[in-house]
PDB file of C-alpha atoms in Angstrom:
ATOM      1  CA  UNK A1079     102.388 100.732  73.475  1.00  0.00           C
ATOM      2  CA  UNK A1080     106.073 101.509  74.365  1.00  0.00           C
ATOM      3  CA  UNK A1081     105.663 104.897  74.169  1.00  0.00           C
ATOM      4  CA  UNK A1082     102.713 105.164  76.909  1.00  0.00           C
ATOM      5  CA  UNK A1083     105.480 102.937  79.357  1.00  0.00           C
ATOM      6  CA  UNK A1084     108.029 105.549  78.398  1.00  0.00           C
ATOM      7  CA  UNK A1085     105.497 108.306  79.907  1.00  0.00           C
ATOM      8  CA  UNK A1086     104.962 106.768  82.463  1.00  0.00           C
ATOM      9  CA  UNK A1087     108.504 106.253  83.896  1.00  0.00           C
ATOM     10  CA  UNK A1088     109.066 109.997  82.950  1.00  0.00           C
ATOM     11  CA  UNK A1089     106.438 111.333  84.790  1.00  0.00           C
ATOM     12  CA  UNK A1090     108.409 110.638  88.258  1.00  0.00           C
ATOM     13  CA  UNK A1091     108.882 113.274  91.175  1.00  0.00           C
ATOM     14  CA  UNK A1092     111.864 115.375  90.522  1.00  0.00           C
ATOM     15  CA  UNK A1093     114.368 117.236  93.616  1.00  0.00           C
ATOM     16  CA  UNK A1094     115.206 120.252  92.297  1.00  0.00           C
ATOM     17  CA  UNK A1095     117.938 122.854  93.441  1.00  0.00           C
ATOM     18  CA  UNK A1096     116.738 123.742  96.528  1.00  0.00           C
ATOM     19  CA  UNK A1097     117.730 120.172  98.030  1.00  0.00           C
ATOM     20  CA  UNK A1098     119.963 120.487 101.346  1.00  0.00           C
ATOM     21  CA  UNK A1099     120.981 117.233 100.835  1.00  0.00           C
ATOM     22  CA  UNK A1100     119.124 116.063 104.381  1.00  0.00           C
ATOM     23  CA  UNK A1101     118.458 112.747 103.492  1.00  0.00           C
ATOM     24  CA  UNK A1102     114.400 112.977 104.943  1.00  0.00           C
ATOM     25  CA  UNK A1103     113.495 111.556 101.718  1.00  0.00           C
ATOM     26  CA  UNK A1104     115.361 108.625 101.360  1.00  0.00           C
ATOM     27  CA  UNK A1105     114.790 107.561 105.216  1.00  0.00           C
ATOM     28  CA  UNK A1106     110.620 108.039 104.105  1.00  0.00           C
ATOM     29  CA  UNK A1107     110.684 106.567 100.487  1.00  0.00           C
ATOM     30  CA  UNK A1108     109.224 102.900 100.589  1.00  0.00           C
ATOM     31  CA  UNK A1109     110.755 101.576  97.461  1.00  0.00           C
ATOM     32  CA  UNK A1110     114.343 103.249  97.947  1.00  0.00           C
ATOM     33  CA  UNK A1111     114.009 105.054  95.472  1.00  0.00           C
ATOM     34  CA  UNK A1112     116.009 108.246  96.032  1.00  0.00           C
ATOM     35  CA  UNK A1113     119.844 108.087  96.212  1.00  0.00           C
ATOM     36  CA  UNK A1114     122.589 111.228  96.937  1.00  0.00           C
ATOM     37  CA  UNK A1115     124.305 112.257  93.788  1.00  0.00           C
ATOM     38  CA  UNK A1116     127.058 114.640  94.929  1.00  0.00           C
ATOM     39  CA  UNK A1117     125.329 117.526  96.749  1.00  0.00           C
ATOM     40  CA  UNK A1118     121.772 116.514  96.165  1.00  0.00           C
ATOM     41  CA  UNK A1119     119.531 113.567  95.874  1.00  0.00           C
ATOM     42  CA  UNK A1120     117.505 112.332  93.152  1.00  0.00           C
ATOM     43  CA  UNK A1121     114.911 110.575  92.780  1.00  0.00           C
ATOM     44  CA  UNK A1122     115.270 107.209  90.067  1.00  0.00           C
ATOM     45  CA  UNK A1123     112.553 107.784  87.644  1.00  0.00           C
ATOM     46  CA  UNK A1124     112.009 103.613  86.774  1.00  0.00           C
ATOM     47  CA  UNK A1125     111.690 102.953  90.549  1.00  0.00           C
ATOM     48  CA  UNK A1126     109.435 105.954  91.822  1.00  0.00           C
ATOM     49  CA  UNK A1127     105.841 104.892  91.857  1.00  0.00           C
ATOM     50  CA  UNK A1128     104.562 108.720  92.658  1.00  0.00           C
ATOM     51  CA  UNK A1129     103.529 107.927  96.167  1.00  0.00           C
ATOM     52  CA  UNK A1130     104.151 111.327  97.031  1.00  0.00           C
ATOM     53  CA  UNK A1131     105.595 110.262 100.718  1.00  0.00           C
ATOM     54  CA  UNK A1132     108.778 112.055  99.567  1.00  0.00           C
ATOM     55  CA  UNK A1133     106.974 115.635  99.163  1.00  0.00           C
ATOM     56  CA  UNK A1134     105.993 115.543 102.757  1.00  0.00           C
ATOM     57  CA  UNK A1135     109.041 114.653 104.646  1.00  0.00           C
ATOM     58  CA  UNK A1136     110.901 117.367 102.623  1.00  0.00           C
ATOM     59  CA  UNK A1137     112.011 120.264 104.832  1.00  0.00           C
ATOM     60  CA  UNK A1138     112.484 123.115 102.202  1.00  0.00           C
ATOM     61  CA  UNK A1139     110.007 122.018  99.508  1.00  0.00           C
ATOM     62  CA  UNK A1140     112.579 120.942  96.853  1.00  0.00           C
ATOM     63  CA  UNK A1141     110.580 118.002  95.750  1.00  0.00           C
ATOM     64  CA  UNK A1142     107.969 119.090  93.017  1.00  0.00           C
ATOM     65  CA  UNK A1143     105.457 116.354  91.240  1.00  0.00           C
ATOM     66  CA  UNK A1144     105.247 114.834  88.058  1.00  0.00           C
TER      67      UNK A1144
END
């Protein structure tokens, strides 16, 4: 149904205020899925695919899970 594709591209990693806008996560995410918005980075919630590669490579733990 629609609505269990709609959950599904919510449920996406999230960079929350904490980011130092480093840029580890976009040099480690494998479908470039995590651009800088301003002062942070976020992560595109139709492209993510909850890999989890981003968590790691974060420095100060501002990447949570779905």
């Amino acid at each position: 149904a629609a609505s269990d594709v709609y959950k599904r591209q919510s449920m996406a990693y999230t960079i929350n205020d904490e980011c130092i806008n480093c840029a580890a996560c976009v040099e480690t995410c494998p479908v470039d899925a995590i651009s800088e918005q301003g002062e942070m980075h976020v992560i595109d919630a139709e492209t993510c695919t909850d890999c989890g590669a981003c968590v790691d490579s974060c420095p100060v733990d501002a990447i949570e899970a779905p």
